[in-house]
mmCIF file of C-alpha atoms in Angstrom:
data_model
loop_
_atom_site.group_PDB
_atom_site.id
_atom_site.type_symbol
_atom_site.label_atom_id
_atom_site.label_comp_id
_atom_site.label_asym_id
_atom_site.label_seq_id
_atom_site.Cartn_x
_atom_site.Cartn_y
_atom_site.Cartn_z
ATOM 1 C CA UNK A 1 105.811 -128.163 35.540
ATOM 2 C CA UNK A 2 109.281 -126.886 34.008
ATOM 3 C CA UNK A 3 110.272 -130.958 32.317
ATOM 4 C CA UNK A 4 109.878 -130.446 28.605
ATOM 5 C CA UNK A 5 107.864 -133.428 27.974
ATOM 6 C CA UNK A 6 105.517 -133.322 30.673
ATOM 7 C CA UNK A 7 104.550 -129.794 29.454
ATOM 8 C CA UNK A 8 104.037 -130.572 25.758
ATOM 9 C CA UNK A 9 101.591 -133.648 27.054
ATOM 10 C CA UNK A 10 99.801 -130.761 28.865
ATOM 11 C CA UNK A 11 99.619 -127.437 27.316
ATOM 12 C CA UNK A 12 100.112 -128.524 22.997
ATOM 13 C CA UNK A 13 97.193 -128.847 22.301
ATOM 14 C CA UNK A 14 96.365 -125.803 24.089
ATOM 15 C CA UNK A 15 98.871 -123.720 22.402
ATOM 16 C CA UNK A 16 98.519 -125.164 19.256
ATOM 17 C CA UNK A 17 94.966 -124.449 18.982
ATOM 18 C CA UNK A 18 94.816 -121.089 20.992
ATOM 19 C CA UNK A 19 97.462 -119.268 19.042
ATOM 20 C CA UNK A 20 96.848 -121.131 15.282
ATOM 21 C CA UNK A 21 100.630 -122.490 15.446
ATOM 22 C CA UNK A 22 102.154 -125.546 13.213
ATOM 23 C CA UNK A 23 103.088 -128.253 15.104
ATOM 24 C CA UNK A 24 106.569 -127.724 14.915
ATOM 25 C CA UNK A 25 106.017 -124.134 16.115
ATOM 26 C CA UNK A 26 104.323 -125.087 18.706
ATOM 27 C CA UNK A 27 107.059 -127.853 19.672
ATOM 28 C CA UNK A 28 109.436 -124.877 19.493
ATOM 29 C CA UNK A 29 107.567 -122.818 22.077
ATOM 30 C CA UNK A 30 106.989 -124.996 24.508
ATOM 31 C CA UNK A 31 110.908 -126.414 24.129
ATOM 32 C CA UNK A 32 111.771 -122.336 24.704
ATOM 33 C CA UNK A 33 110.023 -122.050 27.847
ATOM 34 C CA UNK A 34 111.320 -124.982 29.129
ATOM 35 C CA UNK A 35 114.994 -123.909 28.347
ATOM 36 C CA UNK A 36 114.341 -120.697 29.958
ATOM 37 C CA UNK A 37 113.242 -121.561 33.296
ATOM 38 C CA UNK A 38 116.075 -124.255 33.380
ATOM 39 C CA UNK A 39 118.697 -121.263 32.892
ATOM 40 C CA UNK A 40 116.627 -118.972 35.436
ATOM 41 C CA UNK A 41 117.161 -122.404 38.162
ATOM 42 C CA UNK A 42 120.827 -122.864 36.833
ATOM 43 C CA UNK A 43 121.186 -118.884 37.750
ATOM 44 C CA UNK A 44 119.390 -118.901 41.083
ATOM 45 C CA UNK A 45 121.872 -122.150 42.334
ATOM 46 C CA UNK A 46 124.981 -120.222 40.805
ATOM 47 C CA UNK A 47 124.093 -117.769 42.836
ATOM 48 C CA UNK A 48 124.188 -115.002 40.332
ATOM 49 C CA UNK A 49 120.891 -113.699 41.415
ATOM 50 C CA UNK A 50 121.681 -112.900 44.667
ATOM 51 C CA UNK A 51 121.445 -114.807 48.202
ATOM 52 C CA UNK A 52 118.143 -117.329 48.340
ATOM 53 C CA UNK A 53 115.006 -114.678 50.373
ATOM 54 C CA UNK A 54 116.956 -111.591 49.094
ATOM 55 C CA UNK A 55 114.392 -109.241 47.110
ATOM 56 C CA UNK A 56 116.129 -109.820 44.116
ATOM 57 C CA UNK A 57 116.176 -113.365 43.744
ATOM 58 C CA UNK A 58 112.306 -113.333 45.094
ATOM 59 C CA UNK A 59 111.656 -111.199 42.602
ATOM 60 C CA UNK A 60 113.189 -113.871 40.027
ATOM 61 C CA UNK A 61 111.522 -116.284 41.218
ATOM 62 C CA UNK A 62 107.914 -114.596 41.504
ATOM 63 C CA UNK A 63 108.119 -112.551 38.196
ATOM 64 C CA UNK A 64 106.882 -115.440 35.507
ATOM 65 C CA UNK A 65 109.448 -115.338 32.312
ATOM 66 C CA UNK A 66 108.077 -113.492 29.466
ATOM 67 C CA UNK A 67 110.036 -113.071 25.763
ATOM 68 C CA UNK A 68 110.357 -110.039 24.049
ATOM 69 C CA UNK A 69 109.098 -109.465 20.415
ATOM 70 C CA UNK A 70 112.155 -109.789 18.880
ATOM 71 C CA UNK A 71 113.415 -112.654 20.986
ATOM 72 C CA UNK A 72 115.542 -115.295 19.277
ATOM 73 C CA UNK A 73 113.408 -118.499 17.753
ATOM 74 C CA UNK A 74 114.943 -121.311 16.751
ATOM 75 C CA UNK A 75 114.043 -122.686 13.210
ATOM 76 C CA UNK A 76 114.397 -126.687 12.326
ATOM 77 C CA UNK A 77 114.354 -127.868 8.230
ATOM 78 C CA UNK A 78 110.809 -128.223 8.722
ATOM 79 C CA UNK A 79 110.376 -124.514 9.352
ATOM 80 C CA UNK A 80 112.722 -122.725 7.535
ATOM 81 C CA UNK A 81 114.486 -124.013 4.194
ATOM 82 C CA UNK A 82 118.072 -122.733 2.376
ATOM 83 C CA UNK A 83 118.259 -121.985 -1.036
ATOM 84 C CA UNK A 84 122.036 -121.014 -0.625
ATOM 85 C CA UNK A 85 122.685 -121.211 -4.503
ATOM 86 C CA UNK A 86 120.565 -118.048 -4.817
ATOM 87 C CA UNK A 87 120.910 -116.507 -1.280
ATOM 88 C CA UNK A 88 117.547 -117.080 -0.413
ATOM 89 C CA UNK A 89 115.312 -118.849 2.686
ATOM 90 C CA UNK A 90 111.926 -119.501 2.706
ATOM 91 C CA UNK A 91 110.466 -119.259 6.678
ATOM 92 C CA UNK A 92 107.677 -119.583 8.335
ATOM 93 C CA UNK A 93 106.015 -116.921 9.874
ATOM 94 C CA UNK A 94 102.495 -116.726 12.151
ATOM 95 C CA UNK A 95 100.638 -115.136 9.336
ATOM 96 C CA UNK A 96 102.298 -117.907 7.155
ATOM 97 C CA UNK A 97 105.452 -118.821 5.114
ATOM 98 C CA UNK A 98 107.114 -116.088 3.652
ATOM 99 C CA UNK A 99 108.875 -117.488 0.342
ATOM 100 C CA UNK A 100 112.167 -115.914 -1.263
ATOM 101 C CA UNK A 101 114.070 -114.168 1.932
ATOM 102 C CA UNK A 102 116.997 -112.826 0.890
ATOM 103 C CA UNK A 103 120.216 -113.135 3.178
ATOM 104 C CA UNK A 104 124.400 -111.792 2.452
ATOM 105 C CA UNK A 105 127.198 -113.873 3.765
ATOM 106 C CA UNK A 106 130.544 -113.986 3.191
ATOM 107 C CA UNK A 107 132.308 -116.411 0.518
ATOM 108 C CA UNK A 108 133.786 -118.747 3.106
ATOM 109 C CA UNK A 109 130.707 -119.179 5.620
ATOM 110 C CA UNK A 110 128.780 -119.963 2.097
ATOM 111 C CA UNK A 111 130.985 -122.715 1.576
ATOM 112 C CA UNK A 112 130.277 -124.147 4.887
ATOM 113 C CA UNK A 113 126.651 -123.636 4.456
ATOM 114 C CA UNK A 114 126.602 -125.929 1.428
ATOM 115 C CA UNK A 115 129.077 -128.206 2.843
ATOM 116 C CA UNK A 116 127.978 -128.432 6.337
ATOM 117 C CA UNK A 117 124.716 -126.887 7.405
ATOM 118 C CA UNK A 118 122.755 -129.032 9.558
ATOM 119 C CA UNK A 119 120.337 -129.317 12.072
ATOM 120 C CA UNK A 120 118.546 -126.284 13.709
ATOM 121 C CA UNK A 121 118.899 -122.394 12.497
ATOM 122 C CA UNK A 122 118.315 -119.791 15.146
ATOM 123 C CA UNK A 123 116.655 -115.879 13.966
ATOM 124 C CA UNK A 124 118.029 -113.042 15.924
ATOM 125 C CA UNK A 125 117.119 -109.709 15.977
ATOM 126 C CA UNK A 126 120.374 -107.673 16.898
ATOM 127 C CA UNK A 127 120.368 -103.748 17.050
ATOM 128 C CA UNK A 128 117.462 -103.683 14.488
ATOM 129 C CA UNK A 129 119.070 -106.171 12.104
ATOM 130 C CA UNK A 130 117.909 -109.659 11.347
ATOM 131 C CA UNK A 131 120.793 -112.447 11.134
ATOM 132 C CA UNK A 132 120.203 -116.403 10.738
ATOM 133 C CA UNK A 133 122.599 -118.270 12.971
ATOM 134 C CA UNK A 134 123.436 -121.737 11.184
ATOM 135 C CA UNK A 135 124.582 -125.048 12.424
ATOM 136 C CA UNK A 136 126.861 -126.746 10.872
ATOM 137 C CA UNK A 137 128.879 -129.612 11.259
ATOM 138 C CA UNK A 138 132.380 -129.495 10.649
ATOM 139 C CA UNK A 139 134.974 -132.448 10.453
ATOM 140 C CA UNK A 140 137.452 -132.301 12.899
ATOM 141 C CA UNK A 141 140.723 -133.443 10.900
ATOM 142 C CA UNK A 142 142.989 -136.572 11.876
ATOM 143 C CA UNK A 143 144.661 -135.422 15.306
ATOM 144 C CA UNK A 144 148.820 -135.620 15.114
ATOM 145 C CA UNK A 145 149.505 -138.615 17.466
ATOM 146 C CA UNK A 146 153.440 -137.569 17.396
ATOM 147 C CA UNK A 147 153.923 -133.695 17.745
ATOM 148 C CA UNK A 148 157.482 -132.377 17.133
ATOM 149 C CA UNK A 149 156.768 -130.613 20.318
ATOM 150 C CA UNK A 150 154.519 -127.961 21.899
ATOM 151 C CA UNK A 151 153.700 -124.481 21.183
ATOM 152 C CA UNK A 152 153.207 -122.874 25.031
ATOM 153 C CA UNK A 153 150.533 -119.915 25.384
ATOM 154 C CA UNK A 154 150.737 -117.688 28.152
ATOM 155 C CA UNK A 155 147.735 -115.938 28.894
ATOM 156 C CA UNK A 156 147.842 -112.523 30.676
ATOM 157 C CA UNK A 157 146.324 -108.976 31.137
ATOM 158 C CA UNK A 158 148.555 -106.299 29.600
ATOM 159 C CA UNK A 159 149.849 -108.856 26.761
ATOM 160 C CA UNK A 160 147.297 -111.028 25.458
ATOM 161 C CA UNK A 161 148.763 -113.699 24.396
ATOM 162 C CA UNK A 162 152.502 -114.861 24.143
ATOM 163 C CA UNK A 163 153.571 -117.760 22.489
ATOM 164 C CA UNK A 164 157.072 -120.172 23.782
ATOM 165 C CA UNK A 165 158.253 -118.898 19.849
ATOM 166 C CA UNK A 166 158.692 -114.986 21.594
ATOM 167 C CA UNK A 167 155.650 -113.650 19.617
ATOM 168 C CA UNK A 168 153.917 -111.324 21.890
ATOM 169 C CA UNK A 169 150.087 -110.578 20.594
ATOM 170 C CA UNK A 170 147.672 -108.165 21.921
ATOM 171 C CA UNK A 171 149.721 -105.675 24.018
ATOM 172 C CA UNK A 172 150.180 -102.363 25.241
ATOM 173 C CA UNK A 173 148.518 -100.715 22.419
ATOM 174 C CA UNK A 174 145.010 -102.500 22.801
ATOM 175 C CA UNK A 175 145.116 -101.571 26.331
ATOM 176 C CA UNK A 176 145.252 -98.001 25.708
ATOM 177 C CA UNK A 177 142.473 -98.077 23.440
ATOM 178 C CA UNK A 178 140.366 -100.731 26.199
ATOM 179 C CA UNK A 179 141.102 -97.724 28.891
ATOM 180 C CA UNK A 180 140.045 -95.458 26.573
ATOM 181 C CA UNK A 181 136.839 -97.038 26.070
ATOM 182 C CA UNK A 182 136.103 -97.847 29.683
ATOM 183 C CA UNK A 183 136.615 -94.161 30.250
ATOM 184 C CA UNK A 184 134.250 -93.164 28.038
ATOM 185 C CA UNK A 185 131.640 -95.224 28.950
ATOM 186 C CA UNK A 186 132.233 -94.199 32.624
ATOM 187 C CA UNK A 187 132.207 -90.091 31.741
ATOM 188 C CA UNK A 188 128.764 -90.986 29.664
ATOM 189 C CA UNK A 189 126.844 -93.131 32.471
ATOM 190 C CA UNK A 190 127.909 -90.200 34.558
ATOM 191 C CA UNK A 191 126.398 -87.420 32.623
ATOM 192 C CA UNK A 192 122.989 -90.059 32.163
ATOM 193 C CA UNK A 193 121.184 -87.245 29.359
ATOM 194 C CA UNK A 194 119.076 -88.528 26.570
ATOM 195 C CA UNK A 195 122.406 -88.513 24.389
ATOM 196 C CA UNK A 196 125.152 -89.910 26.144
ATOM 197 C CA UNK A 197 122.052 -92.766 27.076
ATOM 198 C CA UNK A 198 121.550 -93.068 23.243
ATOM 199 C CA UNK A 199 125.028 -93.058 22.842
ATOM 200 C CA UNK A 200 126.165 -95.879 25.313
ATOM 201 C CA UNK A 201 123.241 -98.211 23.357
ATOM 202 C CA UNK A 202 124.975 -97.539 20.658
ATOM 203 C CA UNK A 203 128.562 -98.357 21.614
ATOM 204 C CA UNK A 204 127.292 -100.955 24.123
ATOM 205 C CA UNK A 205 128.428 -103.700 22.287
ATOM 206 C CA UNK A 206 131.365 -102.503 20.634
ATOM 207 C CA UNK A 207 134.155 -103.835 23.079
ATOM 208 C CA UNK A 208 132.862 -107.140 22.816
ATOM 209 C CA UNK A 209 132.882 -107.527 19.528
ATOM 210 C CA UNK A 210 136.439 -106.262 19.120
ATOM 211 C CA UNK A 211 137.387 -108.776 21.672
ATOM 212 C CA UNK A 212 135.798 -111.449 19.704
ATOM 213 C CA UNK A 213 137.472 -110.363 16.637
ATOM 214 C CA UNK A 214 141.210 -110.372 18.324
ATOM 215 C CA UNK A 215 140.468 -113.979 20.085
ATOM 216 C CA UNK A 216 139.200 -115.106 16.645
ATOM 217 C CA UNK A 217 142.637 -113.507 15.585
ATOM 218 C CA UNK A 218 145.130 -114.949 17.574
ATOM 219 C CA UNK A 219 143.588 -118.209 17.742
ATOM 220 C CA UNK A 220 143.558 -118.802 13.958
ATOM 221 C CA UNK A 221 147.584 -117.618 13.944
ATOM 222 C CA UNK A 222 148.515 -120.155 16.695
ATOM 223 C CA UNK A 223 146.514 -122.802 15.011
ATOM 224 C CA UNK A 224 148.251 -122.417 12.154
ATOM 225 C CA UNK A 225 151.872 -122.053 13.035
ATOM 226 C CA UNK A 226 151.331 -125.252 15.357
ATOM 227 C CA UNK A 227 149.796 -127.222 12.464
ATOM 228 C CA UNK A 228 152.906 -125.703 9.946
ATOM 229 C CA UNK A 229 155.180 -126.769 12.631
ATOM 230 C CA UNK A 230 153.583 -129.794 13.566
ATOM 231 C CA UNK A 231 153.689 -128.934 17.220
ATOM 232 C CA UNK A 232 150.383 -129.240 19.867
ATOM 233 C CA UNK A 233 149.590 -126.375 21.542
ATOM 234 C CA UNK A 234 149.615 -125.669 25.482
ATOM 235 C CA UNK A 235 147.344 -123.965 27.232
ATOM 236 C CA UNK A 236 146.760 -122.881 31.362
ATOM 237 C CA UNK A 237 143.864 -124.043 32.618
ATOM 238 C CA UNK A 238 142.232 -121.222 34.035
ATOM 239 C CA UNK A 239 139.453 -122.689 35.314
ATOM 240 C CA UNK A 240 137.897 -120.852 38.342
ATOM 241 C CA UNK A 241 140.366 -118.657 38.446
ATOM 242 C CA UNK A 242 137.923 -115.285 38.678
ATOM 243 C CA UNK A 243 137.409 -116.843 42.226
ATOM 244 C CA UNK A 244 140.771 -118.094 42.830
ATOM 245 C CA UNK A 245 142.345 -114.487 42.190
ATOM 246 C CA UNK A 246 142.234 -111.570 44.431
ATOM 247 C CA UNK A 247 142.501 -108.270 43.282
ATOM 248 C CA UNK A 248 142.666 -104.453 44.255
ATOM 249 C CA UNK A 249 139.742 -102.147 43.219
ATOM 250 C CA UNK A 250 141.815 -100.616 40.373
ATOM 251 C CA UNK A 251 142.710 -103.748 38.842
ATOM 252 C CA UNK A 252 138.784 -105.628 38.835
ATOM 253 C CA UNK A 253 137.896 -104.030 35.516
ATOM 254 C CA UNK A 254 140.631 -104.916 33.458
ATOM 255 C CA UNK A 255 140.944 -108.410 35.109
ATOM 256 C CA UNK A 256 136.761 -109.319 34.417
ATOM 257 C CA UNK A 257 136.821 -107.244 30.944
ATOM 258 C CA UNK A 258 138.621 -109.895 28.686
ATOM 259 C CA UNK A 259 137.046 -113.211 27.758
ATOM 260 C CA UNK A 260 140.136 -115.891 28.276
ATOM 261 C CA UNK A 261 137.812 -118.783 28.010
ATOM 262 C CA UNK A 262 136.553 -117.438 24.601
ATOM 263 C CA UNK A 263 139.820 -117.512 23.465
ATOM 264 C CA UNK A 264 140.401 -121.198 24.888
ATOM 265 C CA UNK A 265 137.381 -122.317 23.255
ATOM 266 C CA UNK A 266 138.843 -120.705 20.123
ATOM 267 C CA UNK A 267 142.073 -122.202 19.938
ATOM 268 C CA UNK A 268 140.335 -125.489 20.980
ATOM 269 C CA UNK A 269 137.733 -125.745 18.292
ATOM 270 C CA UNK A 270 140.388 -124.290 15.485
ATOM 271 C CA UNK A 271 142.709 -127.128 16.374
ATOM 272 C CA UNK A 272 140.439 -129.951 16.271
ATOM 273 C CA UNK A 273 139.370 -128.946 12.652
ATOM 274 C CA UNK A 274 143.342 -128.957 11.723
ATOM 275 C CA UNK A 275 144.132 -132.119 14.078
ATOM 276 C CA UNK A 276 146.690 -130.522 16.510
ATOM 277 C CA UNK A 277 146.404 -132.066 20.228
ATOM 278 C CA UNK A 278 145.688 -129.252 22.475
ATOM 279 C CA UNK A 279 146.994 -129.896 26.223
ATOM 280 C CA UNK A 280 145.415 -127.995 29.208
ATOM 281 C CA UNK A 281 148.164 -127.435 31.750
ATOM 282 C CA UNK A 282 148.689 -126.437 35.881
ATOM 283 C CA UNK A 283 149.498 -123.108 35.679
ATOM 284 C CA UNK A 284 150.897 -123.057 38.874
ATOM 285 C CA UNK A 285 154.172 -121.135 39.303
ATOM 286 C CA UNK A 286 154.457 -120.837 35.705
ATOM 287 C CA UNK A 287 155.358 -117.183 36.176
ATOM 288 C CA UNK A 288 157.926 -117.676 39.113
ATOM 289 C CA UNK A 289 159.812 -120.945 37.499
ATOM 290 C CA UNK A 290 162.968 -120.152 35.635
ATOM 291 C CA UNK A 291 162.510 -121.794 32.364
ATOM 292 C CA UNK A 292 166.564 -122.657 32.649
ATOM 293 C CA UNK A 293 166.987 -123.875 35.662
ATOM 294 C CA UNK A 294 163.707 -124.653 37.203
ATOM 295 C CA UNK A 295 164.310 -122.337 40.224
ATOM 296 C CA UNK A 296 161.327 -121.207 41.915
ATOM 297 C CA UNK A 297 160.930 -118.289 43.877
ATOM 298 C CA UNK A 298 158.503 -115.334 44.192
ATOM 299 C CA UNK A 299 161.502 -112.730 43.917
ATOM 300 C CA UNK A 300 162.476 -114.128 40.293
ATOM 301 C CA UNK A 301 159.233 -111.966 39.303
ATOM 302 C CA UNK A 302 160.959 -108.559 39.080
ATOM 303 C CA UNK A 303 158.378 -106.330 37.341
ATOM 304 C CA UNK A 304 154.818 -107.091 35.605
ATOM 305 C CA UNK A 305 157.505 -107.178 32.277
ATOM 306 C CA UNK A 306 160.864 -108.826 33.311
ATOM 307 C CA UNK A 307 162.085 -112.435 34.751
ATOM 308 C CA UNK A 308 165.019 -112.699 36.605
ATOM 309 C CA UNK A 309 166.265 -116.101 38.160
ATOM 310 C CA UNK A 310 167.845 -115.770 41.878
ATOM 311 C CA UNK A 311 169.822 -118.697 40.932
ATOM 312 C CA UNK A 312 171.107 -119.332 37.647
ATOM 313 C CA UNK A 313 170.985 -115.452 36.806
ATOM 314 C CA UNK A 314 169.169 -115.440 33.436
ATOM 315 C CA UNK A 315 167.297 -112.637 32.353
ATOM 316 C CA UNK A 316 164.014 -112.690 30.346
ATOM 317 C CA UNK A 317 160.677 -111.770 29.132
ATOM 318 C CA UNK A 318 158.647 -112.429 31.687
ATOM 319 C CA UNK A 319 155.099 -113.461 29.577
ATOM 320 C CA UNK A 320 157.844 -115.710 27.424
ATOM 321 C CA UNK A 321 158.948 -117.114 30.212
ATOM 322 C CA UNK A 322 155.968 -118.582 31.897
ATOM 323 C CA UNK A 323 155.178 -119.703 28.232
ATOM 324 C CA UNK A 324 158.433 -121.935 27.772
ATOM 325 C CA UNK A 325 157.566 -123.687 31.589
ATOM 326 C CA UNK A 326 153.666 -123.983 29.866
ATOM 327 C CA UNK A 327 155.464 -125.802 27.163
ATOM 328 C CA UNK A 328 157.833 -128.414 29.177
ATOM 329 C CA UNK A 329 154.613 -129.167 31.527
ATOM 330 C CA UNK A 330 153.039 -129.941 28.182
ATOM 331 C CA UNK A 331 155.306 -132.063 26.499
ATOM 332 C CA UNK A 332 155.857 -133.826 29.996
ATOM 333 C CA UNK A 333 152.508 -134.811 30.410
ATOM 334 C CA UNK A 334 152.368 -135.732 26.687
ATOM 335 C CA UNK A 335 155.316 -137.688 27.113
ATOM 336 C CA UNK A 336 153.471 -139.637 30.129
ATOM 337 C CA UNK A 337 151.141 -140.341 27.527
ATOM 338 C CA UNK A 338 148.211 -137.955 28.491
ATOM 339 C CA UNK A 339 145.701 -137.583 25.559
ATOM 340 C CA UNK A 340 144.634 -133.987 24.077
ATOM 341 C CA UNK A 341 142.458 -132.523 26.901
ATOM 342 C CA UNK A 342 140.397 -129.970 23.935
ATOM 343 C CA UNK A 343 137.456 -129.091 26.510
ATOM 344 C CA UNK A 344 133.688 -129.577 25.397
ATOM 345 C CA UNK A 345 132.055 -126.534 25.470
ATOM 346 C CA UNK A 346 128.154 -127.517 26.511
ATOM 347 C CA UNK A 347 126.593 -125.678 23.853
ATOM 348 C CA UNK A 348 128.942 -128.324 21.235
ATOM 349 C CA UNK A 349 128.354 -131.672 21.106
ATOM 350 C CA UNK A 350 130.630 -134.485 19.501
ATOM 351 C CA UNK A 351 129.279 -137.188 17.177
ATOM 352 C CA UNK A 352 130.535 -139.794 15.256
ATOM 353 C CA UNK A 353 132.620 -138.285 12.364
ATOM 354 C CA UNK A 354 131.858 -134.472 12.799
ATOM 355 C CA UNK A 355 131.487 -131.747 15.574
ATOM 356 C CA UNK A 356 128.635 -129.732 15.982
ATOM 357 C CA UNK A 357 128.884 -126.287 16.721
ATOM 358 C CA UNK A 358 126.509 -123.190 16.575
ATOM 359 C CA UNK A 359 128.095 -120.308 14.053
ATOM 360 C CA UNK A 360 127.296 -117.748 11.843
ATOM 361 C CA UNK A 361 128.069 -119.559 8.911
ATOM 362 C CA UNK A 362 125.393 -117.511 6.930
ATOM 363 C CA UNK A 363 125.670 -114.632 9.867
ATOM 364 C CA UNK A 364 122.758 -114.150 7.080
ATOM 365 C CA UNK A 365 121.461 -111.017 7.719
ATOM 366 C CA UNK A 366 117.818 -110.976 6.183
ATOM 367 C CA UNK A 367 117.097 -108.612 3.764
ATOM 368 C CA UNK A 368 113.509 -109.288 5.044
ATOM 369 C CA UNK A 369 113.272 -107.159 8.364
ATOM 370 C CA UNK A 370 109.486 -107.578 9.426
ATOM 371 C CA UNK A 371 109.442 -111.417 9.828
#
């Protein structure tokens, strides 16, 4: 019995009673054990636990989902209250509510906790450090119906992100220190002491947080020159393409170790706050198409770095040149009268005025650690 309702007819009571929980806690647990057997069935039909009668995926299916002590719990109003004038939450806790929590955030996710908190709070124990994940929802601002034109983004490997204007961001430089962090965690899952174990925990997280930080980054500086221009942006849609793509041993790494469709989801939530129309594009021959001419051919692709056309002879960037065919292919289909194609992420959900989306508008770490 894994349907949310037909388990809280059976087993709240139960729980409720059993364990001494509120109502809404026990709501909460029962909602939490739901939503994890749905991922384990959404994981086991991916396929991402391994051929159906393998021993793993019998073992996922035979082991019965436990939580760990520290496991994230969601709070609603009901179970946790903000008092963000004086950086304080009150929560309740299975021994009862503990009263004047104290939290730090930043000035600007402050402002959007006054202005736009809403809904559920989630508590999340992270490397021994308590943070409050807030919901808030943000106005998405009146969309441009008549861009001057499009700003094209070419996503690739050794250059992040380059933009139809020639601005490269991203490059060489964070590579080297990516390969330098691969290669350390490689040399310390070889040696496998105490140490180097206690060491990779350590840095285990690391890379993805400075990926997050660079996405957050660049998609904040191509929101804003495409608002100040009053240009859309373009994007490939890259959908599938981890499946689409093969690649040699060497390359697998560096292909799988940056999130693209973090970035997307960026750049796609950043422009709906600042109404630019975002355009998802075939990317196609984007990187063989002479932006000039329109001459395609495989040989115009000279080196990972430079573009140059068999036919009309022009020489260029090659990242800027796959950007400028992003852009036509943009303005083309806007021109055809295609809407802004912004993706919906499934863990947002559009409402009537606002968007909903799960931040860390407090990223309120509690000063509070034993809740």
């Amino acid at each position: 019995m894994k349907r949310n309702f037909a388990l809280r007819e059976h087993t709240y009571a139960e729980v409720k009673s059993r364990w001494g929980l509120g109502a809404q806690a026990a709501q909460h647990v029962i909602k939490k054990t739901c939503d994890a057997y749905a991922v384990l069935k959404a994981n086991l039909r991916a396929g991402h636990l391994g051929r159906p009668g393998s021993k793993r995926y019998r073992r996922a299916i035979e082991k019965p989902i436990a939580f760990q002590d520290t496991g994230a719990q969601p709070y609603d109003d009901r179970m946790l209250s903000w008092q963000i004038a004086e950086r304080r939450v009150s929560i309740w806790a299975v021994s009862g509510r503990v009263k004047g929590v104290a939290f730090t955030a930043g000035p600007e996710q402050l402002a959007a906790l006054t202005l736009y908190r809403k809904g559920e709070s989630d508590l999340v124990c992270r490397d021994g450090m308590w943070f409050l994940l807030a919901t808030c929802e943000v106005p998405e601002g009146p969309l441009n119906a008549d861009p001057a034109g499009f700003l094209g983004i070419d996503l690739g490997i050794v250059n992040i992100a380059t933009t139809s204007d020639g601005e490269v961001m991203a490059g060489r430089v964070l590579n080297r220190i990516r390969a330098r962090e691969r290669k350390l965690r490689t040399k310390l899952q070889k040696k496998n002491t105490p140490s180097a174990k206690r060491r990779l925990k350590k840095r285990r997280r690391k890379e993805a947080r400075r990926a997050k930080d660079i996405n957050h980054k660049i998609a904040k500086h191509v929101v804003a020159e495409a608002e100040r221009t009053g240009r859309g942006i373009a994007l490939e849609d890259l959908t599938g393409i981890r499946e689409r793509v093969r690649l040699r041993k060497p390359q697998r790494a560096t292909h799988s170790s940056w999130s693209f469709a973090q970035l997307g989801a960026f750049i796609a939530y950043k422009a709906r706050r600042a109404g630019v129309p975002v355009l998802y594009v075939d990317p196609a021959y984007t990187s063989r198409t002479c932006a000039e001419c329109g001459h395609i051919d495989k040989a115009n692709r000279v080196s990972q770095a430079w573009f140059a056309c068999r036919s009309c002879g022009v020489v260029a960037h090659a990242d800027r040149n796959s950007s400028r065919n992003i852009r036509a292919r943009a303005w083309e289909l806007w021109r055809r009268g295609a809407p802004s194609t912004v993706p919906a992420s499934p863990s947002r959900q559009s409402g009537g005025a606002g968007r909903k989306r799960s931040i860390t508008a407090s990223d309120a770490r509690c000063a509070n650690p034993s809740l």
